[in-house]
């Protein structure tokens, strides 16, 4: 029954406006991976379209409106407290007037307090080594009734900074959008410029890009598994993961010369490490596999012999209904058992050795445990694929230079877009490129834009003490949201 | 299960020895330098390196003089790729940190330079009196950095790099901290929180700029800092061992001179180049 629905479902990827809000665009794709870019005439067309998640509109089209005062909206919380799940009420909160909507930047926040409850503000500077954001909890006893997340502390005005940049100068900027997804963003930017310049890239090069993407995924997944174990105080797994996260980072360093793959992917090229030799590839793959085995051993031991599973189950639940209503993407969508992965439209994954993407395990029920376990499944699939593919890297195909795109003077002007499945989910980059190959307008949507709302919903009814664990189970990007 | 723990207890520890560390990583790209230098180069007319550098860290002053600002260098290696005469080469040198901003700038005249010593300021000497034996606690403030520095700082606490074993640990509040480690170009919205964190720290205190973006903004304009940083650590992001050794350098536990070590590395690379000829 669910699958039937899934086939009719439209995945809205992004909403944006170019040219001073004169034209609005909605980018979406269906289950076959066919994209459509719709132009909308007015702002109300966007807000009336119920298929567009509200956070998407608030992120790209929202305006600053001073301090938010939601105290009159929030009624006394009851057990079935779900006003935010109804779109009309959600709109009521967000709309300033008919032509503008509130953005998600922190400008002060007023929340109504119920008798017996208290408000708990966290941030911008958090206790751990993480990025800044403002979280306002509404707690009764130990139970979170409501959470409001407001970000924007790291706003660097990237979208305006990109205007007028050429292909070569835009790539370093793209790598700073979210440092842990550097490869995903630089790949998306590169593919857009290749489309505009009509460069056909060798399959060998495309495969190196996919390899770098998977290495990035492995590094973060190992780190997250360890961090979640650390948050519930299970240190054997935490220790192993914290150390062996260095293995994929080391693989990345050996392949491109930077632990985060920065400076690796350029339009038309992949700049492999100059010190990389063909005979070193097999040991690199073996090393990665050994590192994975250490993590796997410790993971399975933790899962079988400790109460880690029971601790994580039924913690931070999200449902398929929430995913469909709010357009969650990436891991929060997949952890409920929905197969939503842009990699299945990438035929190159199948060319030599197929990667396993169908994780329909009975464990995937939408709780913190399912996100923990899904990371292991994805890690395992990626490592198996990498161990087959890394020794196949064609080192000669790497240009090891950045000259190719510079030799092209004619670009096809227009709006180009690209979705790349990073480890967090699909990252969307839309660029309007002029004839001479410079960027005129841009829109960037990190998967976190949609998924921050998933965290807000997931922690309702959970213990306040479990918040770090729930937050880590999503591990969203603050800086990719703030831009 | 117990046997596994017992086995681990007796196996040798895997952590890095920070006293015997190499400044050159086997795989990582490092800072560039004019290694191969000829008298009749056409640097003053070419200038490709300075125009293509994403952060304008290279300035070609004349046909003989070229200045590298290693504090602004992202270590991306583009200058090496675009140099038509193959003058600029990747040195693989990662240990980019100093007490003073000016020490990170090196002006090469005819491919040569005279290294200068890095002298600690009065505040740093006070800070070292406090921390050289007891170690330091720091508070990290992510000020619009692209979260790769945070990833590397988290990695520095694993059992290979072992930051806490080297007496640099993180605390939850700036009130308990000796130093503030900040990353990123300090966006407008983070200027206030960074200032507040700095103001509520007791004296003597240190401000540590971590990563190229924190030193000079990198690709972005740098915001208002609460004070002049006491330690500048370059790299995008700096490797965990570089950061830990940087902290040890600030605490006065370790002697290091950036310019002297770069000088040695360049001589070494030139000697290898001579041999290959």
XYZ file of C-alpha atoms in Angstrom, chain A residues 40-407:
368
model
C 5.674 30.068 -10.656
C 4.381 33.562 -11.146
C 3.706 34.758 -7.659
C 4.658 34.079 -4.094
C 1.183 32.875 -3.201
C 1.504 30.132 -5.854
C 4.401 28.817 -3.817
C 2.700 28.985 -0.423
C -0.504 27.448 -1.779
C 1.386 24.481 -3.243
C 1.060 21.964 -0.431
C 3.684 19.638 -1.903
C 6.403 22.154 -1.007
C 7.732 21.683 2.528
C 7.446 24.856 4.539
C 11.036 24.808 5.754
C 12.180 24.901 2.159
C 10.184 28.081 1.526
C 11.291 29.654 4.792
C 14.925 28.903 4.064
C 15.171 30.400 0.603
C 12.326 32.907 0.420
C 11.935 33.937 4.054
C 12.775 37.426 5.258
C 14.018 38.700 8.575
C 11.227 40.109 10.717
C 12.789 40.958 14.059
C 11.917 39.100 17.215
C 9.542 36.181 16.837
C 6.656 36.074 19.229
C 4.805 32.792 19.094
C 3.498 32.991 22.642
C -0.037 33.778 21.523
C -0.091 30.810 19.118
C 1.080 28.111 21.435
C -1.721 26.813 23.531
C -1.332 24.711 26.629
C 0.485 21.608 25.382
C -1.517 18.454 25.584
C -0.505 14.903 24.924
C -1.693 15.030 21.320
C 0.097 18.303 20.763
C 0.516 18.471 17.005
C -0.321 21.955 15.781
C 2.845 22.120 13.690
C 1.870 19.079 11.705
C -0.992 20.906 10.087
C 0.269 23.034 7.293
C -2.274 25.820 7.619
C -1.384 26.387 11.265
C 2.262 26.188 10.437
C 1.767 28.848 7.774
C -0.114 31.003 10.251
C 2.993 31.017 12.418
C 5.395 31.750 9.605
C 3.560 34.246 7.412
C 4.202 37.898 8.057
C 1.805 39.070 5.354
C 0.628 37.689 2.020
C 3.872 38.441 0.231
C 6.472 37.508 2.800
C 7.264 34.705 5.154
C 9.514 34.548 8.207
C 12.947 33.029 7.710
C 14.668 30.642 10.118
C 17.376 33.006 11.323
C 17.501 33.672 15.058
C 16.339 37.196 15.898
C 15.019 36.610 19.388
C 12.255 34.245 20.327
C 9.293 34.484 22.692
C 7.520 31.307 23.669
C 4.505 30.921 25.899
C 5.242 29.046 29.093
C 2.753 26.706 30.635
C 2.457 26.298 34.408
C 4.956 23.704 35.532
C 7.007 23.911 32.390
C 10.178 25.800 31.716
C 12.027 27.090 28.708
C 15.564 25.963 28.146
C 17.762 27.917 25.744
C 20.929 26.400 24.301
C 23.458 28.120 22.139
C 24.695 29.732 19.995
C 27.901 28.349 21.522
C 27.334 24.724 22.499
C 29.176 22.666 25.073
C 30.860 20.303 22.636
C 33.067 21.039 19.686
C 30.209 21.728 17.271
C 28.826 24.588 15.304
C 26.619 27.383 16.651
C 22.836 27.354 16.622
C 20.043 28.411 18.941
C 17.809 25.676 20.345
C 14.850 26.685 22.503
C 13.308 23.792 24.403
C 10.003 23.875 26.114
C 10.270 21.269 28.844
C 7.855 19.889 31.399
C 9.602 17.843 34.023
C 12.174 15.956 32.004
C 10.115 15.666 28.829
C 10.620 17.949 25.834
C 7.229 19.295 24.797
C 8.461 21.442 21.980
C 11.705 22.476 20.363
C 12.352 25.500 18.185
C 15.584 25.560 16.200
C 16.866 28.842 14.839
C 20.169 29.107 13.033
C 21.877 31.685 10.862
C 24.859 32.443 13.078
C 27.332 31.405 10.418
C 25.796 33.338 7.550
C 28.600 34.204 5.121
C 26.521 35.450 2.166
C 27.790 32.671 -0.093
C 25.009 33.039 -2.672
C 25.952 36.648 -3.385
C 29.635 35.848 -3.185
C 29.257 33.311 -5.994
C 27.881 35.911 -8.421
C 30.410 36.704 -11.111
C 32.691 33.770 -10.241
C 34.115 31.600 -12.970
C 34.298 27.803 -12.778
C 37.780 27.692 -11.298
C 37.160 30.308 -8.625
C 33.743 28.905 -7.649
C 35.077 25.452 -6.688
C 37.044 26.574 -3.589
C 33.906 28.430 -2.424
C 31.791 25.316 -2.979
C 34.121 23.332 -0.743
C 33.454 25.691 2.144
C 29.651 25.353 1.990
C 29.835 22.417 4.362
C 33.339 21.113 4.966
C 32.306 17.529 5.707
C 30.479 17.342 2.352
C 33.246 19.014 0.347
C 33.326 16.326 -2.332
C 29.545 16.298 -2.764
C 29.436 20.040 -3.336
C 32.472 20.281 -5.558
C 31.107 17.381 -7.644
C 27.735 19.130 -8.012
C 29.405 22.398 -9.054
C 31.745 20.600 -11.453
C 28.926 18.704 -13.129
C 26.959 21.912 -13.641
C 29.896 23.642 -15.287
C 30.506 20.556 -17.432
C 26.863 20.633 -18.556
C 27.121 24.331 -19.385
C 30.420 23.912 -21.212
C 29.266 20.678 -22.878
C 32.298 18.706 -21.735
C 31.948 14.949 -21.830
C 33.786 13.503 -18.886
C 35.435 10.134 -19.060
C 33.736 7.319 -17.141
C 37.036 6.622 -15.381
C 37.003 10.132 -13.955
C 33.367 9.938 -12.944
C 34.123 6.739 -11.079
C 36.954 8.409 -9.177
C 34.447 11.069 -8.096
C 32.027 8.400 -6.917
C 34.878 6.732 -5.026
C 35.713 10.009 -3.285
C 32.031 10.467 -2.390
C 31.880 6.998 -0.870
C 35.097 7.536 1.069
C 33.572 10.722 2.489
C 30.461 8.764 3.449
C 32.520 6.033 5.174
C 34.537 8.532 7.213
C 31.501 10.355 8.555
C 29.466 7.192 9.179
C 32.240 5.640 11.252
C 32.605 8.897 13.176
C 28.848 9.120 13.790
C 28.521 5.525 14.957
C 31.278 6.236 17.455
C 29.811 9.555 18.537
C 26.390 8.014 19.165
C 27.986 5.258 21.216
C 29.898 7.944 23.118
C 26.707 9.887 23.821
C 25.160 6.927 25.617
C 28.412 6.192 27.423
C 29.454 3.039 25.578
C 33.131 3.764 25.132
C 34.619 0.606 23.573
C 32.833 1.350 20.309
C 33.386 5.083 20.648
C 37.133 4.593 21.021
C 37.505 2.273 18.045
C 35.345 4.431 15.792
C 37.089 7.665 16.767
C 40.421 6.126 15.814
C 39.362 4.197 12.741
C 37.495 7.152 11.324
C 41.034 8.199 10.486
C 41.328 5.280 8.050
C 38.914 6.589 5.383
C 40.207 10.107 5.996
C 43.677 8.721 5.364
C 42.434 7.034 2.186
C 41.048 10.369 1.030
C 44.372 12.003 1.837
C 46.262 9.358 -0.099
C 43.959 9.784 -3.101
C 43.680 13.568 -3.332
C 46.067 15.035 -0.756
C 43.518 16.422 1.700
C 41.650 14.596 4.452
C 38.345 16.134 3.363
C 38.920 15.858 -0.375
C 39.349 19.595 -0.800
C 40.885 20.630 -4.093
C 40.104 17.194 -5.519
C 37.196 17.626 -7.896
C 37.286 20.293 -10.600
C 35.177 20.777 -13.726
C 36.383 18.266 -16.286
C 39.076 16.894 -13.994
C 39.882 15.071 -10.824
C 43.148 16.188 -9.296
C 44.557 13.024 -7.794
C 47.474 13.177 -5.417
C 50.688 13.636 -7.346
C 52.441 11.161 -5.079
C 49.866 8.446 -5.769
C 51.251 5.366 -7.550
C 49.303 2.584 -9.231
C 50.803 -0.109 -6.998
C 49.725 1.792 -3.862
C 46.028 1.392 -4.677
C 45.686 -2.234 -3.565
C 47.257 -1.604 -0.126
C 44.981 1.447 0.295
C 41.892 -0.712 -0.322
C 43.206 -3.441 2.006
C 43.879 -0.899 4.698
C 40.350 0.468 4.375
C 38.921 -3.022 4.688
C 41.004 -3.800 7.761
C 39.829 -0.574 9.377
C 36.249 -1.484 8.569
C 36.668 -4.965 10.059
C 37.848 -3.458 13.330
C 34.794 -1.206 13.417
C 32.479 -4.040 12.405
C 33.834 -6.388 15.068
C 33.330 -3.785 17.761
C 29.929 -2.771 16.363
C 28.576 -6.311 16.306
C 29.959 -6.971 19.767
C 28.208 -3.839 21.024
C 24.965 -4.774 19.341
C 24.927 -8.404 20.474
C 26.397 -8.222 23.936
C 25.271 -4.904 25.337
C 22.011 -3.081 25.827
C 22.943 -0.494 23.221
C 20.063 -1.610 20.995
C 17.473 -1.320 23.747
C 18.902 2.052 24.726
C 18.510 3.457 21.226
C 15.218 1.875 20.234
C 12.098 4.042 20.496
C 14.271 7.110 20.932
C 13.774 10.083 18.604
C 11.078 8.562 16.435
C 10.079 9.866 13.060
C 7.378 8.274 10.961
C 6.869 7.824 7.233
C 3.960 10.225 7.446
C 6.270 12.938 8.785
C 8.732 12.230 5.991
C 6.060 12.621 3.336
C 4.522 15.728 4.883
C 7.735 17.590 5.519
C 9.862 16.287 2.670
C 12.710 14.888 4.735
C 15.545 13.564 2.621
C 18.623 11.419 3.003
C 19.149 9.385 6.110
C 16.084 10.551 8.132
C 13.945 9.415 5.197
C 15.811 6.159 4.669
C 15.763 5.270 8.364
C 11.981 4.860 8.134
C 12.430 2.269 5.394
C 11.712 4.561 2.457
C 14.130 3.886 -0.356
C 15.131 7.379 -1.292
C 18.623 7.502 -2.681
C 19.818 9.502 -5.676
C 22.570 6.956 -6.181
C 20.112 4.527 -7.722
C 19.806 6.840 -10.731
C 23.586 6.843 -11.209
C 24.300 4.119 -13.740
C 28.036 4.187 -13.151
C 27.554 2.471 -9.808
C 26.459 -0.552 -11.806
C 29.147 -0.472 -14.444
C 31.733 -2.676 -12.745
C 30.387 -3.784 -9.422
C 26.941 -2.851 -8.110
C 26.662 -1.084 -4.793
C 24.017 -2.373 -2.449
C 21.451 0.366 -1.836
C 18.356 -1.571 -0.841
C 18.353 -1.515 2.917
C 14.868 -2.709 3.741
C 15.671 -4.177 7.098
C 13.029 -4.728 9.758
C 15.221 -2.599 12.006
C 14.488 0.531 9.985
C 11.558 1.927 11.919
C 12.548 5.574 12.229
C 14.114 5.670 15.682
C 17.665 6.500 16.743
C 18.545 2.817 16.590
C 17.510 2.640 12.946
C 19.737 5.607 12.107
C 22.558 3.943 14.012
C 22.021 0.633 12.264
C 21.470 2.210 8.838
C 24.861 3.867 9.120
C 26.395 0.458 9.612
C 24.524 -0.990 6.609
C 25.536 1.905 4.375
C 29.090 1.801 5.632
C 29.322 -1.904 4.902
C 27.903 -1.485 1.398
C 30.220 1.423 0.639
C 33.342 -0.298 1.943
C 32.600 -3.445 -0.064
C 32.133 -1.363 -3.182
C 35.254 0.717 -2.486
C 37.462 -2.322 -1.944
C 36.504 -3.516 -5.414
C 36.799 -0.109 -7.052
C 39.841 1.556 -5.512
C 42.340 -0.864 -7.145
C 40.586 -0.174 -10.481
C 41.313 3.569 -10.390
C 42.825 4.674 -13.654
C 45.480 7.097 -12.460
C 46.322 8.207 -15.988
C 42.776 9.503 -16.502
C 43.308 12.154 -13.857
C 44.223 15.429 -15.491
C 46.146 16.508 -12.414
C 45.624 20.026 -13.647
C 42.829 22.556 -13.891
C 43.373 23.795 -17.417
C 40.583 22.094 -19.330
C 37.664 24.306 -18.280
C 39.754 27.437 -18.813
C 40.237 26.646 -22.480
